[in-house]
Short mmCIF file of C-alpha atoms in Angstrom, two decimals:
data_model
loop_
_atom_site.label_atom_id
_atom_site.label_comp_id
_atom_site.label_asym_id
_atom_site.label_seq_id
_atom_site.Cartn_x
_atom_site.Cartn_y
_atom_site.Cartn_z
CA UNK A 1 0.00 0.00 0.00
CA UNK A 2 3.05 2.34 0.87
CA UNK A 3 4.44 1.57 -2.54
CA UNK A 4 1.14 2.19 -4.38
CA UNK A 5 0.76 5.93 -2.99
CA UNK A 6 4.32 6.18 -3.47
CA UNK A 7 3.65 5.77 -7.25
CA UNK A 8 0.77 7.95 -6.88
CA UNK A 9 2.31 10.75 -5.33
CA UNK A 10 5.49 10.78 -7.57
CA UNK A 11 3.12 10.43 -10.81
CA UNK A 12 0.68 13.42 -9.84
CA UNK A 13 4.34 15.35 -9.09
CA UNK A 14 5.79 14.47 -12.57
CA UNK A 15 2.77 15.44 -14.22
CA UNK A 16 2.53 19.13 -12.36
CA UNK A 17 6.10 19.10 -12.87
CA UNK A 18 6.46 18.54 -16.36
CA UNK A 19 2.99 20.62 -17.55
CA UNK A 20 3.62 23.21 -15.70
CA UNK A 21 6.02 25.84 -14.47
CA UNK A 22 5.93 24.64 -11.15
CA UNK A 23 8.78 22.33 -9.85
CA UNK A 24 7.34 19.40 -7.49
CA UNK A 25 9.89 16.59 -9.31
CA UNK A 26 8.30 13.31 -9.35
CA UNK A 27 8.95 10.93 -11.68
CA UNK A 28 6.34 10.25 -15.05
CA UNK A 29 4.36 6.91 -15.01
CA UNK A 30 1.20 5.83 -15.82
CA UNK A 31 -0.72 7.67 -12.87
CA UNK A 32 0.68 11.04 -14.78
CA UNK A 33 -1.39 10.28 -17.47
CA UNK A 34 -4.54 10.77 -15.52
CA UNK A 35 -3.37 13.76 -14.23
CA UNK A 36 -2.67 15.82 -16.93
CA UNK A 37 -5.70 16.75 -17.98
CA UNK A 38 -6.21 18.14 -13.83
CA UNK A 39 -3.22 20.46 -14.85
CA UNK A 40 -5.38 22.44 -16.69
CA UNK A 41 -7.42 23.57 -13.79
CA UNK A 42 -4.00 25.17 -12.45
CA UNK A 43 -3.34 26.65 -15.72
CA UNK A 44 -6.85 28.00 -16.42
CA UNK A 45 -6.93 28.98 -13.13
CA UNK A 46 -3.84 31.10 -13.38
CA UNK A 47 -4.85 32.50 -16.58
CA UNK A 48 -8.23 33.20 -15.43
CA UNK A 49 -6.86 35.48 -12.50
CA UNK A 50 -4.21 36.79 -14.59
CA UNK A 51 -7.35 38.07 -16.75
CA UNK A 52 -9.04 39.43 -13.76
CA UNK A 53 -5.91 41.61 -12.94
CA UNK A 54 -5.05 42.69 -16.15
CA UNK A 55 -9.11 43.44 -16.28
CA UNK A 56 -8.77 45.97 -13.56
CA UNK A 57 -7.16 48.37 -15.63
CA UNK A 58 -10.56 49.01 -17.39
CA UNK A 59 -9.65 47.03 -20.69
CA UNK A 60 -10.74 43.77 -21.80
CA UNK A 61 -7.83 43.65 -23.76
CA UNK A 62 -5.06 43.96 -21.32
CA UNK A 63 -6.75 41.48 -19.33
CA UNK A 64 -6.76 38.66 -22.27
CA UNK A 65 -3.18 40.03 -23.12
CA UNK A 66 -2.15 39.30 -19.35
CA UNK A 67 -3.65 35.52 -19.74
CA UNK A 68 -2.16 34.76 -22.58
CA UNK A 69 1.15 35.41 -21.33
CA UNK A 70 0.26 33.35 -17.89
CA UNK A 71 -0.94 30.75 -20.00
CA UNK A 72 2.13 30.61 -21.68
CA UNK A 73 4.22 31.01 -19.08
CA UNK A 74 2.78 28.58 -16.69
CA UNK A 75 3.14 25.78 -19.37
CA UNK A 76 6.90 27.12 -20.10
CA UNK A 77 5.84 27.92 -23.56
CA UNK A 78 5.71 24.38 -24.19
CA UNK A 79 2.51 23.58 -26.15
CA UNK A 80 3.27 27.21 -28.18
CA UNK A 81 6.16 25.60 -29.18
CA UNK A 82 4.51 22.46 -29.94
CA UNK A 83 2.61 24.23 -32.79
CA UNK A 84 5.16 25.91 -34.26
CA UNK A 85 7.40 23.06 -34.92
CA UNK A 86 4.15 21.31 -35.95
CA UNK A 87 3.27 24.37 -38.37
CA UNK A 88 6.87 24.03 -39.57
CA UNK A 89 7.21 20.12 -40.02
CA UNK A 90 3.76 19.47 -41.62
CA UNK A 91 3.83 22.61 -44.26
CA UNK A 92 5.54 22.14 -47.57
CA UNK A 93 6.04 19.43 -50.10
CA UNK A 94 8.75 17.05 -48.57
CA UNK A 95 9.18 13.34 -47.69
CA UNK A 96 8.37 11.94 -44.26
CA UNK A 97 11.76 12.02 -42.76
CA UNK A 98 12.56 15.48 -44.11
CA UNK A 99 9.28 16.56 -42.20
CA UNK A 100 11.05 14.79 -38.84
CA UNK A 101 13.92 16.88 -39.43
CA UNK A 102 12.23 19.82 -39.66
CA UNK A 103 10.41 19.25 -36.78
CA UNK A 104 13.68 19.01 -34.48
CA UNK A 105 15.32 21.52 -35.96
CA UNK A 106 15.83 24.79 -33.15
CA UNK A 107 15.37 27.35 -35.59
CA UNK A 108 11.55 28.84 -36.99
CA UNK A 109 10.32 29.27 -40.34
CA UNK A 110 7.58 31.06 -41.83
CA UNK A 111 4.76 28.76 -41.17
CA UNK A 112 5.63 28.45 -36.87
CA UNK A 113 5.77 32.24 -37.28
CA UNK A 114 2.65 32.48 -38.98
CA UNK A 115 0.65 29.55 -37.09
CA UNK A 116 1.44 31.15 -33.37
CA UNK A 117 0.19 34.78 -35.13
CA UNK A 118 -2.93 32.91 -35.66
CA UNK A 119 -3.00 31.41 -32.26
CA UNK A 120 -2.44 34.37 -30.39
CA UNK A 121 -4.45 36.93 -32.58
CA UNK A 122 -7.60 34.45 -32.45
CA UNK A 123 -7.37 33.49 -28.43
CA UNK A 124 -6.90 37.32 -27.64
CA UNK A 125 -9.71 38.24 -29.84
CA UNK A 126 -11.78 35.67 -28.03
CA UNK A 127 -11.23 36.50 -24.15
CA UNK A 128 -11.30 40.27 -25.10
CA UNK A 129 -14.76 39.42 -26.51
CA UNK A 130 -16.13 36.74 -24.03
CA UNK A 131 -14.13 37.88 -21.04
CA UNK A 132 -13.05 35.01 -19.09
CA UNK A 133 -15.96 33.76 -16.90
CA UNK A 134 -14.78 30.88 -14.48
CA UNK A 135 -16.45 27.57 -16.68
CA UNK A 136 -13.87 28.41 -19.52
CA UNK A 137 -11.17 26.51 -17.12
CA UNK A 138 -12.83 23.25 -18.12
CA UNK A 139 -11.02 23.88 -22.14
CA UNK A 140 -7.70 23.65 -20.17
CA UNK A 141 -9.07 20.49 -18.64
CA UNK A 142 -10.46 19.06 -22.08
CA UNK A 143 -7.67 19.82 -24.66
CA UNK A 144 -5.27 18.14 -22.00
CA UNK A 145 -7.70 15.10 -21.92
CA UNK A 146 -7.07 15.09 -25.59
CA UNK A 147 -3.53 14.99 -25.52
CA UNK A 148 -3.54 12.60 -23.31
CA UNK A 149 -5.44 10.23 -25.30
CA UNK A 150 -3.73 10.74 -28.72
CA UNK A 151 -0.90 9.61 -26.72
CA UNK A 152 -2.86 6.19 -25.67
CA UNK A 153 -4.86 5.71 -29.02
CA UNK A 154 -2.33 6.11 -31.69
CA UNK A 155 0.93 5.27 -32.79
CA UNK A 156 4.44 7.10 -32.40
CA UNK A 157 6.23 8.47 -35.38
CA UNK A 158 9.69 8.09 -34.22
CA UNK A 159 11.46 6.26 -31.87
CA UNK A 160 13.26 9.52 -29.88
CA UNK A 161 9.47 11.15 -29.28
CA UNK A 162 9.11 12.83 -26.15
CA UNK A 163 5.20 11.25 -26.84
CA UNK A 164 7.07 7.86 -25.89
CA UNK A 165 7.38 8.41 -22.56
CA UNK A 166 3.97 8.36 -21.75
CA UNK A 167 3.19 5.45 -24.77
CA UNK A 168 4.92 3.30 -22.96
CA UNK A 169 2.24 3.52 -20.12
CA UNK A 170 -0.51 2.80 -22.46
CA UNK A 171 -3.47 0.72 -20.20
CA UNK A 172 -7.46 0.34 -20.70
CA UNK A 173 -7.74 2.43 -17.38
CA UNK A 174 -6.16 5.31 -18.49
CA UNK A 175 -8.54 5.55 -21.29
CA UNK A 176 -11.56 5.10 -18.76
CA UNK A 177 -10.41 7.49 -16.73
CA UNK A 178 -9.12 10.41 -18.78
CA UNK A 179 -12.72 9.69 -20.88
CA UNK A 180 -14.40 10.29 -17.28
CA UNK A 181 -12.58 13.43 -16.88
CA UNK A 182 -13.47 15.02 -20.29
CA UNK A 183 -17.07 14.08 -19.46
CA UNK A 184 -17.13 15.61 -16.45
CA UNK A 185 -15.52 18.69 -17.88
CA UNK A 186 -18.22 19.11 -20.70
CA UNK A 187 -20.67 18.67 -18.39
CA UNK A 188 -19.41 21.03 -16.06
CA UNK A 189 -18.90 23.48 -18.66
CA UNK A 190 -22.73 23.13 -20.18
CA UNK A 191 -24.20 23.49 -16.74
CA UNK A 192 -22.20 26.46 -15.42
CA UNK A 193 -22.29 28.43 -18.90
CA UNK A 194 -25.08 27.18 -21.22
CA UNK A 195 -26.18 23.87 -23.30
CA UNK A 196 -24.85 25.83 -26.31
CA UNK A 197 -20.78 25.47 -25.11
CA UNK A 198 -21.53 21.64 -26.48
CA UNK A 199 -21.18 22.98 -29.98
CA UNK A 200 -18.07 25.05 -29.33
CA UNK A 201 -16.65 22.11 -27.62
CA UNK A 202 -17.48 19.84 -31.05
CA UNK A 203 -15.72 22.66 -32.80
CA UNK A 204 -12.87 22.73 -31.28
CA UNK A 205 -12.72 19.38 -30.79
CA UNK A 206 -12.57 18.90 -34.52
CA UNK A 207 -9.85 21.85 -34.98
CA UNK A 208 -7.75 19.79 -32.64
CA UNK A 209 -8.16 16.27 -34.31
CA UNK A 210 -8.20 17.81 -37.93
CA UNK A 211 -4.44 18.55 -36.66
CA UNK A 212 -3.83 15.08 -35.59
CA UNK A 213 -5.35 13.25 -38.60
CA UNK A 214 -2.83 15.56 -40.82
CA UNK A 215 -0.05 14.99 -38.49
CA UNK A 216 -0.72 10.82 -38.62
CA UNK A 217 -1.43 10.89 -42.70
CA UNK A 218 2.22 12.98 -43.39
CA UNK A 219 4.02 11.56 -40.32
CA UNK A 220 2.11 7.86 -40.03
CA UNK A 221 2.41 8.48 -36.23
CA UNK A 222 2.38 11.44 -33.42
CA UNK A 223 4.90 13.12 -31.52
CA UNK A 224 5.36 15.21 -28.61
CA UNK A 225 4.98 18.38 -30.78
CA UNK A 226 2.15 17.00 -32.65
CA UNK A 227 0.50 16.28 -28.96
CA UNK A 228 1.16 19.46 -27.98
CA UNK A 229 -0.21 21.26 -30.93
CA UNK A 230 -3.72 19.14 -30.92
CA UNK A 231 -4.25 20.56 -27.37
CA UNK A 232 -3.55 24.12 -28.11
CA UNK A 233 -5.10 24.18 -31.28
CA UNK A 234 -8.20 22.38 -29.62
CA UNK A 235 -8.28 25.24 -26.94
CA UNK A 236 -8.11 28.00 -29.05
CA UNK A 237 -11.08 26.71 -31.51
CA UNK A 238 -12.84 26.65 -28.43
CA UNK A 239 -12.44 29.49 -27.25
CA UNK A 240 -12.81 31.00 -30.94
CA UNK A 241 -16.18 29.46 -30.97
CA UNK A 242 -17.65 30.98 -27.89
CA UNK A 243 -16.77 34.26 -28.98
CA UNK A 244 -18.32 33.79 -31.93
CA UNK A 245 -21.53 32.48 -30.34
CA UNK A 246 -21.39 35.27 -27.92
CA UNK A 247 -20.92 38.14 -31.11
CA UNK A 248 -24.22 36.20 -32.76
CA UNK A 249 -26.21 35.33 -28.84
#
C-alpha cells in the first residue's frame, strides 16, 4: 500500500512538474497520465486570475493580453512551441523524414511564425470578446484530456518522441479514466455556462483532431509536438467558438 501511494504521489508530481512551471519533481508513469488533464485547472486557473488583474485596468484587452502570457508562461511555452514546430514540419512538399527533421530543428520558419500569429491573434480576440468567466477553465481540462489520449490511441512516429514516454504507459484504465474526466468537464462546462458550449466544444474538438489526422497521414504516427499542438489548437477553436456564439447570442 506504501508503494502504491508512493507511485501515486510521484506520478501526480511528474505530471505538475512537467505541464507546468511549477517544480514538485516526481517521476512520469502511468498515474501522470490521468493527471494531466487536472493540470489544466491550475493553468486555467492562473490565466483566469491573470485576466481578472489585467481586467482591472478598465480594458478587456489587457486582461486577455495578461492571460495569454500566464498561460504561456505557466506551461513554459511548451505547447506554443509544440505548434510551431508542428506548423513548420507538416507545411511544404517534402518526404516523411525530411518533415522529422524539420520538426527538431531549433530554428523557426515562416509557417511556426505564422501559425502562433494565428494562435495568439484568435485566443486574444476571443477572451477580449467573451471575457473570461470561471467555466472556460474546463477547455484547459479538455484539450489536456485530448492529448492525453492521442498519446494512448495512436501510434508514435519516431522512436526519440518525447510522446514515448507516456506510450509506454498505455493501459485500458487510463482511457476510462481520462474519458471520465473530459465528461465531467463538458458537463461542467454546459451546466455552469449554457447547453450551447456543447457545440463550441465539437468545434474545437474537430480543430484539434483535424491537426492530428494531418499529423498521422504525413508523419504515419504522433509526436510530442504533434501532442502538444492538438491541445492548443483544440483550446483556441474553443475558445474562438464561444466568442463567436457570444458576437451572434
Amino acid at each position: 500500500m506504501d508503494e502504491l501511494m508512493r507511485r501515486v504521489l510521484e506520478g501526480a508530481r511528474g505530471a505538475v512538474a512537467f505541464m507546468t512551471l511549477i517544480p514538485l519533481g516526481g517521476t512520469l508513469n502511468a498515474v501522470s497520465l490521468v493527471v494531466i488533464p487536472l493540470t489544466g485547472l491550475i493553468v486555467g486557473g492562473a490565466s483566469l486570475v491573470g485576466f481578472w488583474i489585467g481586467d482591472r485596468s478598465g480594458s478587456t484587452l489587457v486582461g486577455a493580453v495578461v492571460a495569454l502570457i500566464v498561460d504561456a508562461a505557466m506551461t513554459r511555452g511548451l505547447h506554443y512551441d509544440a505548434v510551431a514546430d508542428t506548423a513548420d514540419g507538416l507545411a511544404g512538399f517534402v518526404e516523411r523524414e525530411r518533415r522529422l527533421s524539420i520538426m527538431d530543428e531549433p530554428t523557426v520558419g515562416a509557417f511556426a511564425v505564422l501559425a502562433l500569429i494565428v494562435v495568439v491573434l484568435v485566443r486574444i480576440s476571443a477572451w477580449s470578446t467573451i471575457g473570461f468567466p470561471a467555466f472556460l477553465i474546463g477547455i484547459f481540462v479538455l484539450s489536456r484530456c485530448m492529448m492525453a489520449l492521442s498519446m494512448m490511441w495512436f501510434p508514435l512516429a519516431k522512436e526519440s518522441s518525447l510522446a514515448r514516454v507516456f506510450a509506454s504507459q498505455r493501459r485500458h484504465w487510463i482511457v476510462w479514466f481520462l474519458l471520465l474526466e473530459g465528461l465531467l468537464a463538458v458537463g461542467a462546462m454546459i451546466v455552469l455556462g449554457t447547453p450551447m458550449m456543447l457545440l463550441a466544444l465539437v468545434f474545437g474538438a474537430l480543430c484539434g483532431l483535424g491537426v492530428l489526422a494531418f499529423a498521422i497521414h504525413h508523419l504515419r504516427g504522433i509526436t510530442g509536438d504533434v501532442v502538444g499542438a492538438v491541445g492548443l489548437v483544440a483550446e483556441t477553436g474553443m475558445l474562438l467558438a464561444v466568442a463567436v456564439m457570444r458576437i451572434h447570442g
